[in-house]
mmCIF file of C-alpha atoms and ligand atoms in Angstrom:
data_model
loop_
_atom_site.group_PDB
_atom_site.id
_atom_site.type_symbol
_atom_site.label_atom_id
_atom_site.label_comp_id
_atom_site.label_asym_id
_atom_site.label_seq_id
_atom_site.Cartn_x
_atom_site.Cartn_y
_atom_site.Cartn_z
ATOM 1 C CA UNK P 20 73.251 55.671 16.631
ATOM 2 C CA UNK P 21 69.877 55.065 18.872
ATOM 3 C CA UNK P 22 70.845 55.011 22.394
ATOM 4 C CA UNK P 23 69.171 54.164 25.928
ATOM 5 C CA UNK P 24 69.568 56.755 27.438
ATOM 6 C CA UNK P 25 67.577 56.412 30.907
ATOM 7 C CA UNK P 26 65.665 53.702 32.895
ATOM 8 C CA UNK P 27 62.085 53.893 34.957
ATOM 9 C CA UNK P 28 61.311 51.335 37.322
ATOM 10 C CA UNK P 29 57.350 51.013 38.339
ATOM 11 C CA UNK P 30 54.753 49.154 39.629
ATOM 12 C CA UNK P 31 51.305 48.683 37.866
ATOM 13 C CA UNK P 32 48.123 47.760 39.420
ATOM 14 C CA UNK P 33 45.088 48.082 37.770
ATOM 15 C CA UNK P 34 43.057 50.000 40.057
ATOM 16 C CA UNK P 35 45.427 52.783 39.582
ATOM 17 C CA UNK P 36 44.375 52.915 35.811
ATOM 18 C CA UNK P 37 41.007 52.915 37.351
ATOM 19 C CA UNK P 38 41.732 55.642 40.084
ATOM 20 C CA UNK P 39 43.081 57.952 36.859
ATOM 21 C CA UNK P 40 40.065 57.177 34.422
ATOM 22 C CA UNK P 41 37.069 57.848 37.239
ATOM 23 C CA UNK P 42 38.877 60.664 38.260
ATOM 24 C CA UNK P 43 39.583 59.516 42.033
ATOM 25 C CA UNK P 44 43.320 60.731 41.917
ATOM 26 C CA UNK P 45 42.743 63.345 44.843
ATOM 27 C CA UNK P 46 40.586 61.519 47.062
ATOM 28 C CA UNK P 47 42.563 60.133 50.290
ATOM 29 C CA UNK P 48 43.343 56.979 49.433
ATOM 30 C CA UNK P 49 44.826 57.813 46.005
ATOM 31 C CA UNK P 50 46.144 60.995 47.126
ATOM 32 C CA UNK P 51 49.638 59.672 48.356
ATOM 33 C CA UNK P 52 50.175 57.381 45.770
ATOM 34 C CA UNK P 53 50.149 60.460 42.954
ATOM 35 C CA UNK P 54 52.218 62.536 44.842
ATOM 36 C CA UNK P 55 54.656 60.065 44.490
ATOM 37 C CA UNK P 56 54.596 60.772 40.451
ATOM 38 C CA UNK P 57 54.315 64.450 39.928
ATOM 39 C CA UNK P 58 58.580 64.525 39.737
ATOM 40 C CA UNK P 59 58.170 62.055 37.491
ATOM 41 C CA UNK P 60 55.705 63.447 34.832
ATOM 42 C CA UNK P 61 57.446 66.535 34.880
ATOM 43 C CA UNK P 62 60.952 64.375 34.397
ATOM 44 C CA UNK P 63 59.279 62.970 31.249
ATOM 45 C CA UNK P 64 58.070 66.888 30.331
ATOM 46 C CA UNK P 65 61.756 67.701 30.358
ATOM 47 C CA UNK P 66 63.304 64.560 28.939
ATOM 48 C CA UNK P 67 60.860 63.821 26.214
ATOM 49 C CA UNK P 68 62.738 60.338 24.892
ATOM 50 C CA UNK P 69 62.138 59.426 21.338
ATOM 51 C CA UNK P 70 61.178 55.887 21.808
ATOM 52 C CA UNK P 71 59.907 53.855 24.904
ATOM 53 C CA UNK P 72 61.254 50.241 25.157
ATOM 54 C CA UNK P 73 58.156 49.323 27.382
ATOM 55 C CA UNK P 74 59.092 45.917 29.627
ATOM 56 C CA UNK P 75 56.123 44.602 31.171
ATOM 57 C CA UNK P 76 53.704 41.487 31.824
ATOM 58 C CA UNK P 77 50.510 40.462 30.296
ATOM 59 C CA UNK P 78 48.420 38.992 32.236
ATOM 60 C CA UNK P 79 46.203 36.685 30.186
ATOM 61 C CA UNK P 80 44.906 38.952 27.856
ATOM 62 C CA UNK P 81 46.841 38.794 24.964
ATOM 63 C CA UNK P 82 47.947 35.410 25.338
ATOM 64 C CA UNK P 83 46.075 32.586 27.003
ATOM 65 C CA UNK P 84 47.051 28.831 28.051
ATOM 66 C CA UNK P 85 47.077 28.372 24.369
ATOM 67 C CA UNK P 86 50.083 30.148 23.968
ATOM 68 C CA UNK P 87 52.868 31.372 26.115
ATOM 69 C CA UNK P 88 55.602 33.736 24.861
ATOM 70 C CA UNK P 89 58.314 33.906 27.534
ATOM 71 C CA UNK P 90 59.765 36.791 25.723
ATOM 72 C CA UNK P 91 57.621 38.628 22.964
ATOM 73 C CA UNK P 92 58.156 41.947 21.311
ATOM 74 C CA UNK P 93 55.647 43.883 19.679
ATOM 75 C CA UNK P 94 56.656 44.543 16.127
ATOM 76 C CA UNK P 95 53.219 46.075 15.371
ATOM 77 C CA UNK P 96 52.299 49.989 13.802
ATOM 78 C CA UNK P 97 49.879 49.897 17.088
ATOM 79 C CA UNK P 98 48.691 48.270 19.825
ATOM 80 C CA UNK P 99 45.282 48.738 21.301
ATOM 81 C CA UNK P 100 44.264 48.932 25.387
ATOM 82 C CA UNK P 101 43.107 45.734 25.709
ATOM 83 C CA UNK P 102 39.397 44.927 26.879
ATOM 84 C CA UNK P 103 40.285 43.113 30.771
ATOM 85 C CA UNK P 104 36.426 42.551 31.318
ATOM 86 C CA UNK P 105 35.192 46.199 32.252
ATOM 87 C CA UNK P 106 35.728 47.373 28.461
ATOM 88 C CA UNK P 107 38.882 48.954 27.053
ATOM 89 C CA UNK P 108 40.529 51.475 29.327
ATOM 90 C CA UNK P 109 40.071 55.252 28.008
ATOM 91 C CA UNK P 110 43.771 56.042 27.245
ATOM 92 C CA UNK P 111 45.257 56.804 23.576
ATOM 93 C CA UNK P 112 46.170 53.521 21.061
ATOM 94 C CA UNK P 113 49.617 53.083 21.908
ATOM 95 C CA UNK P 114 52.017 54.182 18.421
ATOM 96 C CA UNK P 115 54.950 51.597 17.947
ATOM 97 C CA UNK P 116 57.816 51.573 16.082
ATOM 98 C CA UNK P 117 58.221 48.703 13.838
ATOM 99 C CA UNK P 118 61.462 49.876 12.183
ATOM 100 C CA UNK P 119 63.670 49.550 15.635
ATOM 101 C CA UNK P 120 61.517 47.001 17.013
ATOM 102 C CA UNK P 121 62.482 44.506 14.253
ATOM 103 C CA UNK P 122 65.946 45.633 14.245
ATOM 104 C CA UNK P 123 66.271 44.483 17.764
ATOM 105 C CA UNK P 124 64.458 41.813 17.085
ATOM 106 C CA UNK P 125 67.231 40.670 14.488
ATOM 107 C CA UNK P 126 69.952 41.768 16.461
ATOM 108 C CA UNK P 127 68.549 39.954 20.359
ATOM 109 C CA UNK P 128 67.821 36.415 18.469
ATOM 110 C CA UNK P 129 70.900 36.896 17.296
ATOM 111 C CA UNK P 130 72.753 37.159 20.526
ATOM 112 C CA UNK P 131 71.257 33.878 21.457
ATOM 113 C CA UNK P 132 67.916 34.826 23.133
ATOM 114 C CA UNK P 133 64.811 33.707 21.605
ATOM 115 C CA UNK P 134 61.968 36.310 21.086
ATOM 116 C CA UNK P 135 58.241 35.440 19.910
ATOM 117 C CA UNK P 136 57.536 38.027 17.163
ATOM 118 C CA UNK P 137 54.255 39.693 17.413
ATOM 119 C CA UNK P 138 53.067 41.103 15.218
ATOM 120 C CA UNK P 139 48.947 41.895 16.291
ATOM 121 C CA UNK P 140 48.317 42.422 20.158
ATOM 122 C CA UNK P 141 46.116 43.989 22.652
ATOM 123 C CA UNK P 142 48.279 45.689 25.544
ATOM 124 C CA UNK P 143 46.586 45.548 29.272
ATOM 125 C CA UNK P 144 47.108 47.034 32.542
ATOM 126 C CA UNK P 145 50.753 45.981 32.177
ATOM 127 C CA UNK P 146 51.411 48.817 29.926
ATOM 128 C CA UNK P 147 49.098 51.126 29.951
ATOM 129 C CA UNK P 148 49.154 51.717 33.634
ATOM 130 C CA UNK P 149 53.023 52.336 34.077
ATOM 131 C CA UNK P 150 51.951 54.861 30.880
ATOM 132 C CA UNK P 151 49.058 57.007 32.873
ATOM 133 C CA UNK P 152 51.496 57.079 35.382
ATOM 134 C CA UNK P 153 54.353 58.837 33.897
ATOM 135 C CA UNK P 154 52.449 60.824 31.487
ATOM 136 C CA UNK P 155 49.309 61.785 33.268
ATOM 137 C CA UNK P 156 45.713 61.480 32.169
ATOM 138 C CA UNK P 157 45.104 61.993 28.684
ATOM 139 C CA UNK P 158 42.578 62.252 26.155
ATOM 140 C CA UNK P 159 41.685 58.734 24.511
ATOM 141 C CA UNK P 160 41.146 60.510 20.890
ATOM 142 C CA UNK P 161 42.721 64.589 21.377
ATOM 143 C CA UNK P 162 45.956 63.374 22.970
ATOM 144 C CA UNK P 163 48.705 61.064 22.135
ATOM 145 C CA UNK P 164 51.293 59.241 24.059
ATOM 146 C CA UNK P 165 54.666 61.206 24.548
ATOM 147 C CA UNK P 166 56.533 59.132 21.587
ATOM 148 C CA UNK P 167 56.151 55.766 20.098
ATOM 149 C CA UNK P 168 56.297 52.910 22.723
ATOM 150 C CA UNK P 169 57.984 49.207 21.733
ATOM 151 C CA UNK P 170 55.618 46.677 23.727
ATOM 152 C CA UNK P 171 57.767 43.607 25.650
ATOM 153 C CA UNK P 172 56.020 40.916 26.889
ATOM 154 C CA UNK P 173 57.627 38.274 30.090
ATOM 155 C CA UNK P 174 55.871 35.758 30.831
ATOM 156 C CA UNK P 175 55.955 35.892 34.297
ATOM 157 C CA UNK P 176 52.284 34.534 34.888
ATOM 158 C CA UNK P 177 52.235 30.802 34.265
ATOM 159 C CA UNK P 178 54.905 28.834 34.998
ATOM 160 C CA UNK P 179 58.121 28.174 34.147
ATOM 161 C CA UNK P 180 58.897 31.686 34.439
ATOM 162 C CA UNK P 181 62.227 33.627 33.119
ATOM 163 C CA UNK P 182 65.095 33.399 36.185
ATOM 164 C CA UNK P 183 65.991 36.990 37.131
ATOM 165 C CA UNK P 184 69.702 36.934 35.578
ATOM 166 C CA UNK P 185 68.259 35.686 32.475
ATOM 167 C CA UNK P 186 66.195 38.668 32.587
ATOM 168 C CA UNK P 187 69.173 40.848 33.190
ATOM 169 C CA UNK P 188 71.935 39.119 30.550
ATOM 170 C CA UNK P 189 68.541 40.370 28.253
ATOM 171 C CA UNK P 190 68.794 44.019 29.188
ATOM 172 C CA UNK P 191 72.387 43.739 28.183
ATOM 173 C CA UNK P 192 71.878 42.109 24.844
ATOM 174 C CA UNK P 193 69.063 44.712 24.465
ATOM 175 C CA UNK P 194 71.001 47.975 25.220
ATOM 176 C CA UNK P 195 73.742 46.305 22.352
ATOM 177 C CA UNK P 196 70.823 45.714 19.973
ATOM 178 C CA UNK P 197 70.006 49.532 20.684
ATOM 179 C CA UNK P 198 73.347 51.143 19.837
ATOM 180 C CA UNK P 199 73.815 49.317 15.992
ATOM 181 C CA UNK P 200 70.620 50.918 14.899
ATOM 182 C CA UNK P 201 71.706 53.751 12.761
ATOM 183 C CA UNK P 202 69.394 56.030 13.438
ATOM 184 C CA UNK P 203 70.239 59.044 15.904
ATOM 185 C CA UNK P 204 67.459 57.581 18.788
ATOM 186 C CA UNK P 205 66.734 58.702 22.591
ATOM 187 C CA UNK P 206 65.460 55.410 24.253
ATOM 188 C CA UNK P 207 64.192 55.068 27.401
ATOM 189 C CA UNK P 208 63.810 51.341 29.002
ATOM 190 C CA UNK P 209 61.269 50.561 31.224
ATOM 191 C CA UNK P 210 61.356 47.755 33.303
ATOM 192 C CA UNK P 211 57.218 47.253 35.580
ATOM 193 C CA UNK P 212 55.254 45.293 37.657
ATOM 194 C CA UNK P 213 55.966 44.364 41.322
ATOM 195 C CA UNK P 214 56.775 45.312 44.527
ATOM 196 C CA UNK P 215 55.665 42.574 46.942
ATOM 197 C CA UNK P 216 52.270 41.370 46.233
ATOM 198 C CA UNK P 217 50.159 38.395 45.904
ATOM 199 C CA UNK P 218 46.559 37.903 45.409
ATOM 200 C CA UNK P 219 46.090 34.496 46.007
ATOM 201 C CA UNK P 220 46.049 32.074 48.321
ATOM 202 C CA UNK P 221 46.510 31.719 51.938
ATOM 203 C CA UNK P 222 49.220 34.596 52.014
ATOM 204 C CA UNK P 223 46.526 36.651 49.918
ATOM 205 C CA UNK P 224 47.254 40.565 50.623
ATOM 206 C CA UNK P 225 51.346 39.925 51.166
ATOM 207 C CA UNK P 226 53.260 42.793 51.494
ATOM 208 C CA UNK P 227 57.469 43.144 52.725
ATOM 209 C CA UNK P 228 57.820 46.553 52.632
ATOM 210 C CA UNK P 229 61.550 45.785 54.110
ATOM 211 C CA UNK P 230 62.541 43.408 51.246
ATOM 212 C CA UNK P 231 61.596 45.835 48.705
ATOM 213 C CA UNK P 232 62.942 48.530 49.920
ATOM 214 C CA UNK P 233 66.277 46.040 50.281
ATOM 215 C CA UNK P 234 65.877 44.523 46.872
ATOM 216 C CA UNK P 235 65.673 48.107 45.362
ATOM 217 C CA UNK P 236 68.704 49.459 47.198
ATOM 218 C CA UNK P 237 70.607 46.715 45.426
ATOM 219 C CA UNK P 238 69.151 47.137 42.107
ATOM 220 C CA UNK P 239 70.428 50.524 41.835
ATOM 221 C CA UNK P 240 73.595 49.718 43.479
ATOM 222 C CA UNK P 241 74.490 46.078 43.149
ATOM 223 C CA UNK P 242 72.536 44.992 40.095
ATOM 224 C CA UNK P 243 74.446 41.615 39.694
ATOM 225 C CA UNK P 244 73.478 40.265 43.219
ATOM 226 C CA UNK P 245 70.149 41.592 42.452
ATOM 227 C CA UNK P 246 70.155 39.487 39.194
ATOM 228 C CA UNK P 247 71.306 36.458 41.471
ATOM 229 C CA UNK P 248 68.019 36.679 43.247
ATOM 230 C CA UNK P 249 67.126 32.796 43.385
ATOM 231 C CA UNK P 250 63.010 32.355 42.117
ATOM 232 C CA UNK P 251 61.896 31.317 45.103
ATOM 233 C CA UNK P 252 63.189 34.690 47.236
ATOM 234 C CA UNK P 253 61.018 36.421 44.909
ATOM 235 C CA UNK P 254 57.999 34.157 46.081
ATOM 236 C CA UNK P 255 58.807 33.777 49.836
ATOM 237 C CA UNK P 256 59.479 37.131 50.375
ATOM 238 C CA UNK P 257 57.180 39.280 47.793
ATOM 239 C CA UNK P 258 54.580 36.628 47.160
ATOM 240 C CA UNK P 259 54.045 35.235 44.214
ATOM 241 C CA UNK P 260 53.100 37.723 42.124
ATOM 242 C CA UNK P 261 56.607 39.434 43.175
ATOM 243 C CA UNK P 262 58.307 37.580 40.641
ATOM 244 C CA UNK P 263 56.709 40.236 38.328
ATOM 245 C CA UNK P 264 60.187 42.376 39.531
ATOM 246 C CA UNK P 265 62.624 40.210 37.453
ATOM 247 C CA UNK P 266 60.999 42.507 34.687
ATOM 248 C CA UNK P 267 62.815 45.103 36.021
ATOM 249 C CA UNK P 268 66.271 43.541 36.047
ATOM 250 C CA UNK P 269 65.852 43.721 31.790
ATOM 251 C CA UNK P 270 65.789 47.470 32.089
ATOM 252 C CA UNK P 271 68.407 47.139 34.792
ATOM 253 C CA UNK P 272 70.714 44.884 32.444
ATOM 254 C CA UNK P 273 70.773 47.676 29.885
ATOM 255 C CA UNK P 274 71.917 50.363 31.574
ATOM 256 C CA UNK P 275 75.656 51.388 30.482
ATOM 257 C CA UNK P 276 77.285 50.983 33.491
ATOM 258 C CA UNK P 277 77.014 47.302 33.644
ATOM 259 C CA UNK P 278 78.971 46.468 30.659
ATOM 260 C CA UNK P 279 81.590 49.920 31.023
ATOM 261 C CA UNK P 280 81.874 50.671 34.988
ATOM 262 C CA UNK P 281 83.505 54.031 33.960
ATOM 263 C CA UNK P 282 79.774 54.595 33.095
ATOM 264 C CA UNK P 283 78.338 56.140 36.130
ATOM 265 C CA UNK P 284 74.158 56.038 36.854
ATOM 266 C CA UNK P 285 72.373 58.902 38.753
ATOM 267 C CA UNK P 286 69.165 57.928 40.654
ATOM 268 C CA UNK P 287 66.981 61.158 39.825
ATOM 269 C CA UNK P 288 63.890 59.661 41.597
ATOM 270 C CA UNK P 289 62.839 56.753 44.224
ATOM 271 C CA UNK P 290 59.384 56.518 45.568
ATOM 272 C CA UNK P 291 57.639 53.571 47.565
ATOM 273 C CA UNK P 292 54.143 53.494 48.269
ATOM 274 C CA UNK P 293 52.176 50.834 50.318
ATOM 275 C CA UNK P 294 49.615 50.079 49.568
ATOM 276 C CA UNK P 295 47.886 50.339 46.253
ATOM 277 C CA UNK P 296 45.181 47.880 46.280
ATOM 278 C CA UNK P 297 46.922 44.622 47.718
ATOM 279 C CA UNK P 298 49.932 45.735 45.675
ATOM 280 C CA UNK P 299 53.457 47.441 46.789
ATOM 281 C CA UNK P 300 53.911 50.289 44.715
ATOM 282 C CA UNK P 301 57.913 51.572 44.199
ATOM 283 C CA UNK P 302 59.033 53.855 41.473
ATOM 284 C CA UNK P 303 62.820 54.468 40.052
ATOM 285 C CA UNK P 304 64.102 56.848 37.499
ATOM 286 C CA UNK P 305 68.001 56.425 36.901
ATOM 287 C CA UNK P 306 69.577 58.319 34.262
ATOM 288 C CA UNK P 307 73.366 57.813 32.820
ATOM 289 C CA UNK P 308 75.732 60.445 34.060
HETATM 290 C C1 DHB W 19 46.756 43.810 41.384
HETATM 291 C C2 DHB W 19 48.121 43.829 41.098
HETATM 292 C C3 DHB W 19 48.595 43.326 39.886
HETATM 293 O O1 DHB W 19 49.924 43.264 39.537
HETATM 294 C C4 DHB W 19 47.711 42.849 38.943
HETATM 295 O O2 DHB W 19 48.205 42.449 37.753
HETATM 296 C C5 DHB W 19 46.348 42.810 39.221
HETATM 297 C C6 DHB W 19 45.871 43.291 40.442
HETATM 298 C C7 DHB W 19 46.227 44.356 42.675
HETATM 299 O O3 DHB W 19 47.002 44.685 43.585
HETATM 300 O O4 DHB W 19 45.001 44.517 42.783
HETATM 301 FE FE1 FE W 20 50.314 42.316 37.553
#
């Protein structure tokens, strides 16, 4: 049977994407923020999974006020990096995987949560960012990504948004979806976006460095009071564009050791960066033991 098999935790900003694609990774400003991922693209090196279960937001590019998934997952062959106004960025067409997509698809609806289906979509920032990161710069056309990546869209931009234990009673459903597909899988889940940021408004440039670093502690180590997190801690403390971290409660939720605590989880790498653009970076790999 497939299985999910380890969970990465990032932020994704787009000027990091832009950073990696002008080549500005070693200049001062950027220099810090790298650093913080060299463990992790070597982690990936060693633990090449076979499929990525990619959790993350779009943010108006696929969908528009005309339509708004709160849950969609990309059923699609492909997905190409989305055009976000400066032209598509120069990374490799992201490979899906239809076959498991679908099946948990089936399996999800079934257990009560409703997905949108999609089946043609453009992935942004959202993705491909959280991507670069963990597997360095690539070639648009000579390289490929790692494996085949399963795009999941939360609607987390216009309101109503998903609550965080929604998000997390997801993962779960998710990681059970995972383990009745036949096929002998490695899949990672990736839960992105966040820390503390917001880029709007009066409290324009927000960051809480000490709630993140709080929130994160009990992530790891108390997921179901970090799942109680009420929606509007999210947006007093980490701005508004903080709520992008109930995102990470889904990979959270599907992690073993919440449905069997004789399943133990190993935190192989934590990393917090401030600041990346107007945007808290932090960075998580946890691996079953
Ligand atoms: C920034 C952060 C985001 O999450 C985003 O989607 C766009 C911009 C920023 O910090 O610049
Ligand atoms: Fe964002």
């Amino acid at each position: 049977m497939a299985r999910i098999t380890a969970s990465v935790f990032t932020s994704h900003v787009p000027a990091i994407g832009a950073a990696m694609d002008l080549g500005k990774t070693h200049e001062a400003y950027w220099q810090p923020l790298f650093a913080g991922y060299e463990f992790s693209k070597q982690w990936m090196k060693d633990n090449k999974p076979d499929v990525i279960f990619l959790v993350y937001n779009d943010h108006a590019t696929a969908f528009s006020l005309d339509l708004i998934p709160t849950f969609a997952i990309g059923t699609a062959a492909e997905f190409t990096p989305a055009d976000e106004g400066w032209g598509p960025r120069p990374v490799p067409k992201v490979i899906g995987h239809p076959e498991l997509a679908s099946h948990i698809a089936q399996s999800v609806i079934q257990q009560d949560f409703d997905l949108t289906i999609v089946n043609k979509m453009d992935v942004d920032h959202g993705l491909t960012v959280p991507l670069s990161l963990m597997c360095g710069e690539l070639d648009p056309v000579k390289d490929a990504w790692p494996c085949p990546v399963i795009p999941f869209a939360v609607n987390v931009v216009q309101y109503p948004v998903p609550s965080g234990r929604r998000c997390f009673n997801l993962g779960q459903a998710i990681r059970k979806a995972v383990e009745s597909y036949d096929e002998n899988l490695n899949v990672h889940i990736w839960g992105t976006g966040g820390m503390s940021h917001q880029l709007q408004g009066a409290r324009a440039g927000l960051i809480n460095r000490e709630w993140d670093n709080a929130w994160l502690d009990q992530l790891i180590a108390h997921p179901e009071a970090a799942a109680d997190t009420p929606h509007m801690d999210y947006v007093r403390e980490a701005g508004s564009e903080g709520i992008e971290l109930v995102m990470w409660l889904i990979a959270r939720g599907a992690m073993a050791d919440i449905a069997d605590p004789a399943r133990k989880i190993s935190v192989k790498h934590r990393f917090y960066h401030v600041p990346a653009s107007n945007t808290a970076v932090g960075h998580a790999i946890l691996e079953h033991v």
